[in-house]
XYZ file of N, CA and C in Angstrom:
807
model
N 14.241 -18.866 9.324
C 14.139 -17.490 8.828
C 14.123 -17.492 7.308
N 13.321 -16.614 6.757
C 13.181 -16.566 5.307
C 13.854 -15.308 4.749
N 14.931 -15.513 4.012
C 15.618 -14.377 3.400
C 14.760 -13.761 2.299
N 14.101 -14.603 1.517
C 13.277 -14.101 0.415
C 12.132 -13.236 0.947
N 11.458 -13.708 1.995
C 10.364 -12.931 2.585
C 10.876 -11.599 3.116
N 12.038 -11.626 3.765
C 12.633 -10.406 4.328
C 12.946 -9.389 3.235
N 13.570 -9.850 2.174
C 13.930 -8.943 1.074
C 12.689 -8.379 0.400
N 11.662 -9.221 0.221
C 10.427 -8.750 -0.411
C 9.712 -7.725 0.467
N 9.724 -7.947 1.787
C 9.091 -6.980 2.701
C 9.827 -5.644 2.645
N 11.146 -5.675 2.721
C 11.917 -4.427 2.690
C 11.713 -3.695 1.366
N 11.644 -4.447 0.285
C 11.419 -3.829 -1.020
C 10.042 -3.158 -1.061
N 9.046 -3.834 -0.524
C 7.696 -3.262 -0.502
C 7.651 -1.999 0.359
N 8.264 -2.040 1.551
C 8.249 -0.888 2.447
C 8.949 0.320 1.817
N 10.050 0.076 1.127
C 10.820 1.177 0.552
C 10.221 1.685 -0.759
N 9.855 0.762 -1.651
C 9.417 1.172 -2.976
C 7.941 1.558 -3.027
N 7.097 0.896 -2.243
C 5.661 1.174 -2.287
C 5.203 2.128 -1.194
N 5.837 2.061 -0.016
C 5.410 2.895 1.108
C 6.372 4.042 1.393
N 7.479 4.130 0.633
C 8.420 5.242 0.749
C 9.159 5.272 2.081
N 9.361 4.106 2.697
C 10.166 4.040 3.917
C 11.628 4.303 3.558
N 12.295 5.258 4.218
C 13.680 5.580 3.859
C 14.655 4.445 4.157
N 14.434 3.740 5.256
C 15.258 2.583 5.607
C 14.452 1.712 6.558
N 14.865 0.464 6.700
C 14.107 -0.509 7.488
C 15.084 -1.320 8.337
N 14.719 -1.569 9.592
C 15.500 -2.433 10.463
C 14.628 -3.534 11.035
N 15.229 -4.709 11.263
C 14.484 -5.863 11.777
C 15.241 -6.459 12.955
N 14.499 -6.813 14.005
C 15.090 -7.425 15.192
C 14.319 -8.688 15.559
N 15.006 -9.708 16.069
C 14.297 -10.870 16.614
C 13.703 -10.512 17.975
N 12.642 -11.185 18.359
C 11.991 -10.836 19.626
C 12.902 -11.104 20.821
N 13.917 -11.947 20.657
C 14.826 -12.236 21.765
C 15.568 -10.995 22.243
N 15.729 -10.013 21.379
C 16.421 -8.787 21.786
C 15.587 -7.931 22.746
N 14.325 -8.293 22.961
C 13.434 -7.513 23.821
C 13.200 -8.179 25.173
N 14.048 -9.117 25.529
C 13.818 -9.903 26.748
C 13.828 -9.058 28.016
N 14.460 -7.894 27.987
C 14.527 -7.045 29.186
C 13.440 -5.975 29.215
N 12.494 -6.035 28.292
C 11.379 -5.076 28.295
C 10.517 -5.299 29.535
N 9.802 -4.269 30.015
C 8.951 -4.439 31.199
C 7.895 -5.516 30.971
N 7.480 -6.222 32.031
C 6.434 -7.236 31.903
C 5.176 -6.653 31.257
N 4.631 -7.392 30.308
C 3.443 -6.927 29.605
C 3.733 -6.121 28.364
N 5.001 -5.736 28.165
C 5.378 -4.886 27.032
C 6.277 -5.611 26.030
N 6.466 -6.917 26.207
C 7.256 -7.676 25.251
C 6.459 -7.856 23.959
N 7.150 -7.998 22.818
C 6.425 -8.256 21.569
C 5.496 -9.463 21.666
N 5.956 -10.515 22.358
C 5.140 -11.721 22.483
C 3.960 -11.542 23.433
N 4.019 -10.530 24.313
C 2.860 -10.212 25.161
C 1.748 -9.593 24.313
N 2.145 -8.801 23.338
C 1.180 -8.090 22.498
C 0.700 -8.939 21.333
N 1.580 -9.809 20.832
C 1.227 -10.679 19.707
C 1.828 -12.062 19.970
N 1.044 -12.977 20.558
C 1.553 -14.328 20.817
C 2.092 -14.970 19.540
N 3.241 -15.593 19.673
C 3.870 -16.223 18.514
C 4.747 -15.280 17.710
N 4.893 -14.027 18.170
C 5.708 -13.059 17.446
C 7.150 -13.547 17.328
N 7.737 -13.310 16.169
C 9.127 -13.701 15.923
C 10.041 -12.513 15.636
N 9.456 -11.399 15.174
C 10.311 -10.278 14.762
C 9.600 -8.946 14.965
N 10.405 -7.907 15.029
C 9.921 -6.525 15.091
C 10.560 -5.754 13.942
N 9.760 -4.937 13.281
C 10.236 -4.120 12.163
C 10.125 -2.650 12.569
N 11.165 -1.864 12.348
C 11.156 -0.437 12.690
C 11.583 0.394 11.494
N 10.954 1.562 11.355
C 11.234 2.476 10.246
C 11.371 3.895 10.779
N 12.501 4.569 10.581
C 12.625 5.983 10.970
C 12.107 6.898 9.859
N 11.373 7.936 10.259
C 10.824 8.900 9.304
C 11.499 10.250 9.569
N 12.204 10.807 8.592
C 12.995 12.019 8.849
C 12.148 13.261 9.080
N 12.628 14.107 9.978
C 12.060 15.437 10.210
C 12.997 16.441 9.538
N 12.436 17.317 8.724
C 13.274 18.269 7.993
C 13.965 19.235 8.944
N 15.269 19.342 8.778
C 16.055 20.238 9.619
C 15.646 21.698 9.378
N 15.295 22.008 8.130
C 14.916 23.380 7.797
C 13.658 23.820 8.539
N 12.747 22.868 8.811
C 11.543 23.194 9.582
C 11.893 23.504 11.034
N 12.828 22.746 11.586
C 13.240 22.991 12.968
C 13.953 24.336 13.097
N 14.675 24.737 12.054
C 15.422 25.997 12.086
C 14.556 27.203 11.728
N 13.318 26.950 11.296
C 12.446 28.049 10.878
C 12.118 28.993 12.036
N 12.036 28.465 13.259
C 11.722 29.312 14.414
C 12.730 30.449 14.535
N 14.008 30.119 14.422
C 15.048 31.154 14.550
C 14.914 32.191 13.441
N 14.622 31.750 12.220
C 14.483 32.689 11.109
C 13.264 33.585 11.282
N 12.191 33.014 11.808
C 10.983 33.813 12.039
C 11.239 34.879 13.102
N 11.936 34.500 14.166
C 12.199 35.457 15.237
C 13.178 36.532 14.797
N 14.151 36.159 13.977
C 15.126 37.151 13.492
C 14.497 38.081 12.464
N 13.664 37.506 11.596
C 13.070 38.293 10.523
C 11.826 39.053 10.934
N 11.268 38.696 12.106
C 10.066 39.353 12.602
C 8.954 39.316 11.549
N 8.603 38.104 11.185
C 7.483 37.906 10.250
C 6.208 38.540 10.819
N 6.071 38.443 12.131
C 4.893 38.965 12.830
C 5.377 39.847 13.984
N 4.478 40.573 14.607
C 4.890 41.405 15.746
C 5.473 40.567 16.879
N 6.436 41.118 17.585
C 7.024 40.429 18.725
C 5.981 40.219 19.808
N 5.123 41.201 19.992
C 4.102 41.103 21.036
C 2.735 41.481 20.490
N 1.750 40.702 20.897
C 0.350 41.040 20.617
C -0.353 41.117 21.964
N -0.916 42.287 22.276
C -1.502 42.516 23.590
C -3.027 42.561 23.505
N -3.655 41.824 24.428
C -5.113 41.775 24.496
C -5.529 41.960 25.948
N -6.529 42.806 26.166
C -7.054 43.012 27.507
C -8.172 42.003 27.742
N -7.967 41.138 28.710
C -8.928 40.072 29.009
C -9.348 40.157 30.471
N -10.575 40.652 30.683
C -11.096 40.813 32.055
C -10.121 41.621 32.922
N -9.756 42.774 32.426
C -8.873 43.705 33.130
C -7.445 43.180 33.305
N -7.139 42.061 32.650
C -5.778 41.527 32.714
C -5.202 41.505 31.306
N -4.026 42.082 31.152
C -3.411 42.149 29.839
C -2.668 40.847 29.534
N -3.001 40.228 28.396
C -2.318 39.027 27.941
C -1.387 39.392 26.776
N -0.143 38.939 26.881
C 0.865 39.256 25.875
C 1.294 37.969 25.181
N 1.250 37.967 23.850
C 1.625 36.790 23.062
C 2.751 37.129 22.105
N 3.779 36.266 22.064
C 4.826 36.367 21.052
C 4.254 35.705 19.797
N 3.847 36.498 18.830
C 3.125 35.971 17.666
C 4.000 35.049 16.834
N 5.280 35.384 16.647
C 6.176 34.540 15.864
C 6.261 33.136 16.463
N 6.431 33.056 17.764
C 6.540 31.748 18.419
C 5.195 31.015 18.394
N 4.113 31.746 18.555
C 2.793 31.123 18.531
C 2.486 30.522 17.161
N 2.807 31.262 16.098
C 2.584 30.739 14.746
C 3.504 29.555 14.484
N 4.748 29.636 14.977
C 5.669 28.516 14.765
C 5.200 27.265 15.501
N 4.575 27.434 16.665
C 4.030 26.286 17.383
C 3.038 25.532 16.503
N 2.232 26.275 15.759
C 1.293 25.667 14.820
C 2.059 24.919 13.721
N 3.081 25.546 13.145
C 3.863 24.931 12.072
C 4.567 23.674 12.582
N 5.194 23.786 13.749
C 5.925 22.653 14.330
C 4.990 21.477 14.600
N 3.843 21.762 15.178
C 2.894 20.696 15.486
C 2.387 19.989 14.246
N 2.109 20.762 13.189
C 1.569 20.172 11.971
C 2.651 19.457 11.159
N 3.794 20.135 10.942
C 4.784 19.643 9.988
C 5.847 18.736 10.603
N 6.010 18.773 11.925
C 7.023 17.933 12.569
C 6.414 16.855 13.460
N 5.091 16.873 13.608
C 4.421 15.860 14.420
C 3.258 15.207 13.667
N 2.234 15.995 13.328
C 1.026 15.400 12.764
C 1.317 14.633 11.474
N 2.047 15.234 10.566
C 2.367 14.567 9.305
C 3.103 13.260 9.559
N 4.052 13.278 10.488
C 4.849 12.088 10.780
C 4.022 11.022 11.492
N 3.097 11.453 12.350
C 2.215 10.482 12.998
C 1.389 9.735 11.960
N 0.848 10.487 11.008
C 0.046 9.870 9.950
C 0.900 8.916 9.125
N 2.118 9.346 8.772
C 3.010 8.498 7.988
C 3.407 7.241 8.761
N 3.682 7.398 10.055
C 4.049 6.243 10.880
C 2.918 5.221 10.903
N 1.682 5.699 11.052
C 0.536 4.795 11.075
C 0.294 4.174 9.699
N 0.473 4.966 8.650
C 0.265 4.454 7.287
C 1.239 3.318 6.984
N 2.528 3.549 7.284
C 3.534 2.529 7.012
C 3.299 1.297 7.885
N 2.964 1.524 9.164
C 2.703 0.397 10.052
C 1.503 -0.424 9.610
N 0.444 0.264 9.184
C -0.766 -0.426 8.735
C -0.507 -1.283 7.503
N 0.043 -0.658 6.443
C 0.178 -1.376 5.183
C 1.329 -2.375 5.195
N 2.353 -2.119 6.033
C 3.394 -3.128 6.212
C 2.834 -4.359 6.896
N 2.009 -4.135 7.933
C 1.365 -5.247 8.637
C 0.393 -5.982 7.719
N -0.365 -5.217 6.931
C -1.336 -5.825 6.016
C -0.630 -6.683 4.967
N 0.511 -6.210 4.468
C 1.266 -6.975 3.484
C 1.678 -8.324 4.060
N 2.161 -8.342 5.297
C 2.564 -9.598 5.927
C 1.356 -10.484 6.229
N 0.240 -9.861 6.611
C -0.989 -10.645 6.828
C -1.364 -11.384 5.547
N -1.194 -10.726 4.406
C -1.525 -11.353 3.124
C -0.560 -12.473 2.756
N 0.614 -12.494 3.408
C 1.565 -13.593 3.193
C 1.307 -14.734 4.170
N 0.339 -14.532 5.070
C -0.029 -15.587 6.010
C 0.516 -15.421 7.410
N 1.000 -14.218 7.755
C 1.601 -13.996 9.066
C 0.865 -12.891 9.817
N 0.528 -13.151 11.066
C -0.117 -12.128 11.880
C 0.854 -10.973 12.121
N 0.325 -9.769 12.127
C 1.156 -8.588 12.371
C 0.350 -7.558 13.153
N 1.055 -6.786 13.944
C 0.411 -5.784 14.800
C 1.244 -4.516 14.782
N 0.633 -3.406 14.363
C 1.342 -2.123 14.468
C 0.737 -1.335 15.621
N 1.556 -0.512 16.231
C 1.125 0.234 17.409
C 1.161 1.731 17.099
N 0.309 2.517 17.750
C 0.277 3.953 17.473
C 1.445 4.679 18.115
N 1.699 5.878 17.619
C 2.664 6.739 18.297
C 2.145 7.011 19.700
N 3.045 7.134 20.657
C 2.621 7.249 22.054
C 2.161 8.646 22.434
N 2.554 9.647 21.657
C 2.157 11.020 21.966
C 2.301 11.862 20.711
N 1.774 13.063 20.760
C 1.886 13.937 19.606
C 0.718 14.884 19.520
N 0.624 15.599 18.413
C -0.379 16.634 18.270
C -1.681 16.129 17.643
N -1.657 14.916 17.038
C -2.826 14.454 16.311
C -3.985 14.144 17.239
N -3.707 13.431 18.315
C -4.735 13.070 19.277
C -4.235 13.410 20.674
N -5.093 13.216 21.669
C -4.704 13.491 23.051
C -3.531 12.593 23.437
N -2.597 13.101 24.224
C -1.456 12.283 24.636
C -1.889 11.167 25.580
N -0.991 10.231 25.789
C -1.275 9.136 26.718
C -1.588 9.680 28.104
N -2.585 9.105 28.798
C -2.846 9.544 30.171
C -1.716 9.101 31.098
N -1.333 9.987 32.015
C -0.318 9.682 33.018
C 0.981 9.192 32.374
N 1.410 9.899 31.312
C 2.598 9.475 30.570
C 3.849 9.486 31.433
N 3.838 10.286 32.510
C 5.008 10.331 33.384
C 5.080 9.113 34.309
N 3.972 8.354 34.397
C 3.933 7.198 35.286
C 3.957 5.874 34.535
N 3.282 5.822 33.387
C 3.130 4.561 32.674
C 3.783 4.651 31.288
N 4.583 3.656 30.942
C 5.232 3.675 29.625
C 4.241 3.365 28.515
N 4.642 3.673 27.284
C 3.826 3.306 26.135
C 3.673 1.787 26.084
N 2.636 1.309 25.406
C 2.408 -0.131 25.338
C 3.577 -0.840 24.669
N 4.271 -0.129 23.768
C 5.453 -0.689 23.107
C 6.377 0.468 22.753
N 7.636 0.353 23.112
C 8.585 1.445 22.904
C 9.208 1.374 21.514
N 8.845 2.324 20.665
C 9.435 2.377 19.327
C 10.900 2.802 19.384
N 11.259 3.626 20.364
C 12.662 4.054 20.495
C 13.570 2.850 20.744
N 13.175 2.027 21.706
C 13.971 0.848 22.025
C 13.926 -0.162 20.880
N 12.788 -0.239 20.207
C 12.670 -1.143 19.060
C 13.629 -0.734 17.949
N 13.730 0.569 17.695
C 14.620 1.050 16.634
C 16.077 0.728 16.948
N 16.453 0.815 18.228
C 17.814 0.435 18.621
C 18.009 -1.060 18.411
N 17.057 -1.870 18.875
C 17.154 -3.324 18.738
C 17.178 -3.753 17.276
N 16.567 -2.943 16.396
C 16.524 -3.257 14.964
C 17.783 -2.808 14.226
N 18.760 -2.248 14.965
C 20.039 -1.905 14.358
C 20.068 -0.598 13.606
N 19.134 0.311 13.897
C 19.050 1.565 13.153
C 19.847 2.702 13.776
N 20.247 2.563 15.045
C 20.982 3.637 15.713
C 21.049 3.383 17.205
N 20.968 4.455 17.992
C 21.010 4.319 19.446
C 20.213 5.438 20.098
N 20.021 5.335 21.401
C 19.427 6.426 22.161
C 20.531 7.400 22.538
N 20.249 8.705 22.387
C 21.224 9.716 22.744
C 21.119 10.091 24.212
N 21.994 10.968 24.646
C 21.972 11.459 26.023
C 20.611 12.046 26.361
N 19.931 12.612 25.368
C 18.617 13.235 25.545
C 17.485 12.225 25.672
N 17.812 10.914 25.584
C 16.827 9.829 25.594
C 16.100 9.675 24.259
N 16.425 10.536 23.279
C 15.806 10.439 21.966
C 16.545 9.421 21.110
N 15.805 8.742 20.235
C 16.446 7.840 19.280
C 17.198 8.660 18.241
N 18.385 8.171 17.847
C 19.232 8.894 16.900
C 19.781 7.937 15.850
N 19.870 8.416 14.612
C 20.579 7.687 13.571
C 21.813 8.494 13.182
N 22.815 7.859 12.589
C 24.016 8.602 12.180
C 23.689 9.673 11.146
N 22.709 9.404 10.272
C 22.398 10.331 9.187
C 21.484 11.477 9.623
N 20.521 11.186 10.489
C 19.503 12.170 10.861
C 19.649 12.693 12.282
N 20.524 12.099 13.074
C 20.580 12.481 14.478
C 19.234 12.187 15.127
N 18.738 13.077 15.996
C 17.434 12.860 16.623
C 16.265 13.386 15.788
N 16.559 13.891 14.581
C 15.502 14.482 13.746
C 14.754 13.384 12.996
N 14.039 12.580 13.773
C 13.319 11.451 13.204
C 12.131 11.086 14.085
N 11.063 10.590 13.480
C 9.954 9.946 14.176
C 9.965 8.485 13.754
N 9.232 7.654 14.469
C 9.363 6.221 14.243
C 8.038 5.526 13.982
N 8.100 4.509 13.133
C 7.017 3.562 12.934
C 7.551 2.181 13.268
N 6.711 1.310 13.824
C 7.162 -0.041 14.155
C 5.974 -0.995 14.164
N 6.254 -2.237 13.824
C 5.214 -3.256 13.966
C 5.837 -4.599 14.319
N 5.011 -5.447 14.906
C 5.409 -6.766 15.408
C 4.781 -7.812 14.501
N 5.492 -8.913 14.262
C 4.959 -9.909 13.340
C 5.395 -11.324 13.715
N 4.592 -12.299 13.295
C 4.944 -13.712 13.464
C 5.792 -14.211 12.293
N 6.066 -13.362 11.331
C 6.844 -13.765 10.154
C 8.285 -14.092 10.542
N 8.866 -15.118 9.946
C 10.256 -15.508 10.254
C 11.256 -14.654 9.465
N 11.410 -13.406 9.878
C 12.249 -12.460 9.146
C 13.707 -12.538 9.602
N 14.622 -12.273 8.679
C 16.040 -12.225 9.018
C 16.353 -10.928 9.754
N 17.017 -11.004 10.912
C 17.329 -9.767 11.657
C 18.512 -9.025 11.075
N 18.540 -7.726 11.330
C 19.697 -6.900 10.995
C 20.637 -6.859 12.198
N 21.919 -6.654 11.972
C 22.852 -6.556 13.102
C 22.620 -5.271 13.890
N 22.968 -5.300 15.158
C 22.904 -4.096 15.972
C 23.899 -3.071 15.441
N 23.556 -1.782 15.560
C 24.477 -0.715 15.161
C 25.490 -0.549 16.295
N 26.747 -0.848 16.024
C 27.750 -0.924 17.088
C 28.455 0.396 17.373
N 28.602 1.244 16.362
C 29.345 2.487 16.557
C 28.526 3.488 17.386
N 29.184 4.346 18.183
C 28.450 5.394 18.908
C 27.874 6.419 17.943
N 26.689 6.911 18.246
C 26.046 7.944 17.433
C 26.047 9.274 18.182
N 25.581 9.257 19.416
C 25.545 10.465 20.247
C 26.957 10.842 20.679
N 27.234 12.132 20.756
C 28.538 12.617 21.209
C 28.670 12.560 22.727
N 27.549 12.335 23.411
C 27.576 12.080 24.849
C 27.850 13.298 25.712
N 28.392 13.036 26.890
C 28.573 14.081 27.897
C 29.598 15.140 27.492
N 30.485 14.793 26.584
C 31.453 15.800 26.132
C 30.768 16.875 25.288
N 29.568 16.586 24.826
C 28.770 17.556 24.075
C 27.717 18.184 24.998
N 26.698 17.391 25.366
C 25.647 17.806 26.329
C 24.873 19.055 25.906
N 24.909 19.426 24.617
C 24.188 20.620 24.177
C 22.702 20.492 24.452
N 22.142 19.294 24.208
C 20.708 19.082 24.419
C 20.321 19.289 25.878
N 21.153 18.795 26.783
C 20.879 18.912 28.218
C 20.928 20.372 28.660
N 21.950 21.091 28.201
C 22.133 22.488 28.608
C 21.077 23.405 28.004
N 20.594 23.074 26.794
C 19.656 23.954 26.097
C 18.204 23.748 26.513
N 17.913 22.680 27.236
C 16.521 22.351 27.581
C 15.872 23.473 28.390
N 14.801 24.110 27.869
C 14.168 25.203 28.607
C 13.421 24.727 29.853
N 13.084 23.445 29.902
C 12.355 22.902 31.054
C 13.290 22.394 32.143
N 14.590 22.366 31.864
C 15.571 21.799 32.799
C 15.134 20.390 33.214
N 14.775 19.590 32.204
C 14.191 18.275 32.463
C 15.229 17.167 32.605
N 16.513 17.485 32.387
C 17.544 16.453 32.423
C 18.343 16.497 33.717
N 18.729 15.293 34.167
C 19.550 15.165 35.363
C 20.894 14.538 35.040
N 21.462 13.821 36.015
C 22.772 13.231 35.830
C 22.708 12.066 34.837
N 23.855 11.732 34.270
C 23.935 10.652 33.290
C 24.106 9.306 33.993
N 23.633 8.256 33.345
C 23.760 6.904 33.889
C 23.849 5.916 32.726
N 24.292 4.694 33.023
C 24.422 3.659 32.011
C 23.107 2.911 31.835
N 22.776 2.623 30.579
C 21.543 1.911 30.244
C 21.875 0.919 29.139
N 21.114 -0.168 29.074
C 21.399 -1.201 28.079
C 20.151 -1.554 27.294
N 20.282 -1.605 25.974
C 19.199 -2.029 25.084
C 19.726 -3.150 24.210
N 19.139 -4.336 24.356
C 19.514 -5.496 23.543
C 21.027 -5.720 23.536
N 21.645 -5.545 24.702
C 23.081 -5.762 24.828
C 23.931 -4.568 24.461
N 23.344 -3.503 23.953
C 24.089 -2.293 23.590
C 24.086 -1.335 24.775
N 25.251 -1.015 25.290
C 25.359 -0.114 26.434
C 25.306 1.337 25.956
N 24.438 2.120 26.603
C 24.178 3.498 26.188
C 24.244 4.398 27.412
N 24.652 5.625 27.201
C 24.724 6.618 28.285
C 23.546 7.581 28.120
N 22.667 7.649 29.125
C 21.492 8.517 29.084
C 21.522 9.506 30.239
N 20.861 10.646 30.042
C 20.643 11.586 31.141
C 19.287 11.275 31.755
N 19.197 11.314 33.066
C 17.901 11.093 33.716
C 16.932 12.173 33.248
N 15.694 11.759 33.036
C 14.754 12.602 32.310
C 13.439 12.714 33.070
N 12.980 13.936 33.313
C 11.716 14.201 34.003
C 10.627 14.456 32.960
N 9.778 13.456 32.704
C 8.747 13.574 31.673
C 7.760 14.698 31.971
N 7.438 14.873 33.247
C 6.433 15.879 33.616
C 6.949 17.286 33.318
N 8.219 17.551 33.638
C 8.799 18.856 33.329
C 8.781 19.115 31.841
N 9.128 18.094 31.075
C 9.154 18.234 29.616
C 7.748 18.533 29.090
N 6.762 17.772 29.552
C 5.388 17.950 29.069
C 4.846 19.333 29.409
N 5.202 19.843 30.580
C 4.687 21.143 31.010
C 5.284 22.309 30.225
N 6.429 22.068 29.580
C 7.070 23.130 28.812
C 7.017 22.914 27.306
N 6.447 21.784 26.872
C 6.545 21.410 25.460
C 5.915 22.437 24.533
N 4.866 23.129 24.987
C 4.210 24.127 24.137
C 5.136 25.299 23.833
N 6.105 25.561 24.726
C 7.004 26.697 24.560
C 8.401 26.258 24.098
N 8.565 24.958 23.852
C 9.882 24.421 23.548
C 10.057 24.167 22.056
N 9.097 23.486 21.438
C 9.156 23.130 20.018
C 10.446 22.385 19.655
N 10.742 21.342 20.418
C 11.834 20.453 20.062
C 13.221 21.020 20.190
N 13.506 21.757 21.247
C 14.831 22.356 21.405
C 15.932 21.309 21.376
N 15.760 20.194 22.104
C 16.808 19.178 22.167
C 17.043 18.534 20.801
N 16.001 18.480 19.980
C 16.145 17.949 18.620
C 16.854 18.961 17.732
N 16.450 20.218 17.847
C 16.943 21.268 16.960
C 18.434 21.551 17.165
N 18.915 21.499 18.408
C 20.290 21.927 18.678
C 21.315 20.810 18.484
N 20.881 19.582 18.329
C 21.823 18.457 18.241
C 22.700 18.575 17.000
N 24.031 18.449 17.152
C 24.929 18.581 16.002
C 25.096 17.293 15.197
N 24.501 16.196 15.649
C 24.707 14.910 14.970
C 23.774 14.765 13.774
N 24.301 14.225 12.691
C 23.478 13.898 11.531
C 23.465 14.987 10.484
N 23.185 14.601 9.252
C 23.114 15.562 8.178
C 21.986 15.167 7.220
N 21.452 16.146 6.522
C 20.444 15.924 5.502
C 20.770 16.837 4.334
N 20.562 16.340 3.124
C 20.836 17.178 1.961
C 22.298 17.577 1.931
N 22.560 18.875 1.856
C 23.929 19.379 1.767
C 24.499 19.802 3.126
N 23.814 19.420 4.219
C 24.327 19.768 5.537
C 25.619 19.027 5.813
N 26.559 19.714 6.441
C 27.782 19.062 6.859
C 27.602 18.569 8.276
N 28.347 17.500 8.620
C 28.244 16.959 9.969
C 28.793 17.976 10.953
């Protein structure tokens, strides 16, 4: 393992690409990944995985409540369509546009930008690297049959293995500072990078909180069960992807917005 290469990569990611923080994991931490989804399946000879969390502004998530309270737009807009009246909550409809652009599209672009140029930097040092796209979002069509087939590489699990945080009860990746208000970038490399230690302290408040589970408008969560990522035992709620997807247009990140974990700026924990 090369300490100098690791430090230079982290410096480049933070100072040149504006990555807020960086975590690194050895490929051995991914041994329990599904067949075909291991780092070495995607990049033969891979030695490490690099993950970067990108913060989502809490103020953007809270804007929906302010718009509805302030009535920026009419509560209802009625249109007669083929003798059938269609009613739209304009505030929520406009916020859906804001949420999609400012909490998804921008972060998808940033995740790809950091993954591309981080991989390119390592390629220039003589090491093969592979970055993977976000698995879903507003920029492009979502993965087909997402409720049946996992993403080609799980950035959530990678971020846990890289020592950046843990998965919460909601199945979302969480950091102590940002809670679940984060999107992720990750790439795989043959570079002999020094790994970061796993984050050992609990981040999610778990079943004693359960605000995310109770607030879900799709009722997509079930009972809690034990799960393990790279030796870290985590408590997750069973999650129905199809229910979540069918309600996502009317949800705008409820489980992310209501979580009490994490702070940004002058927010208190």
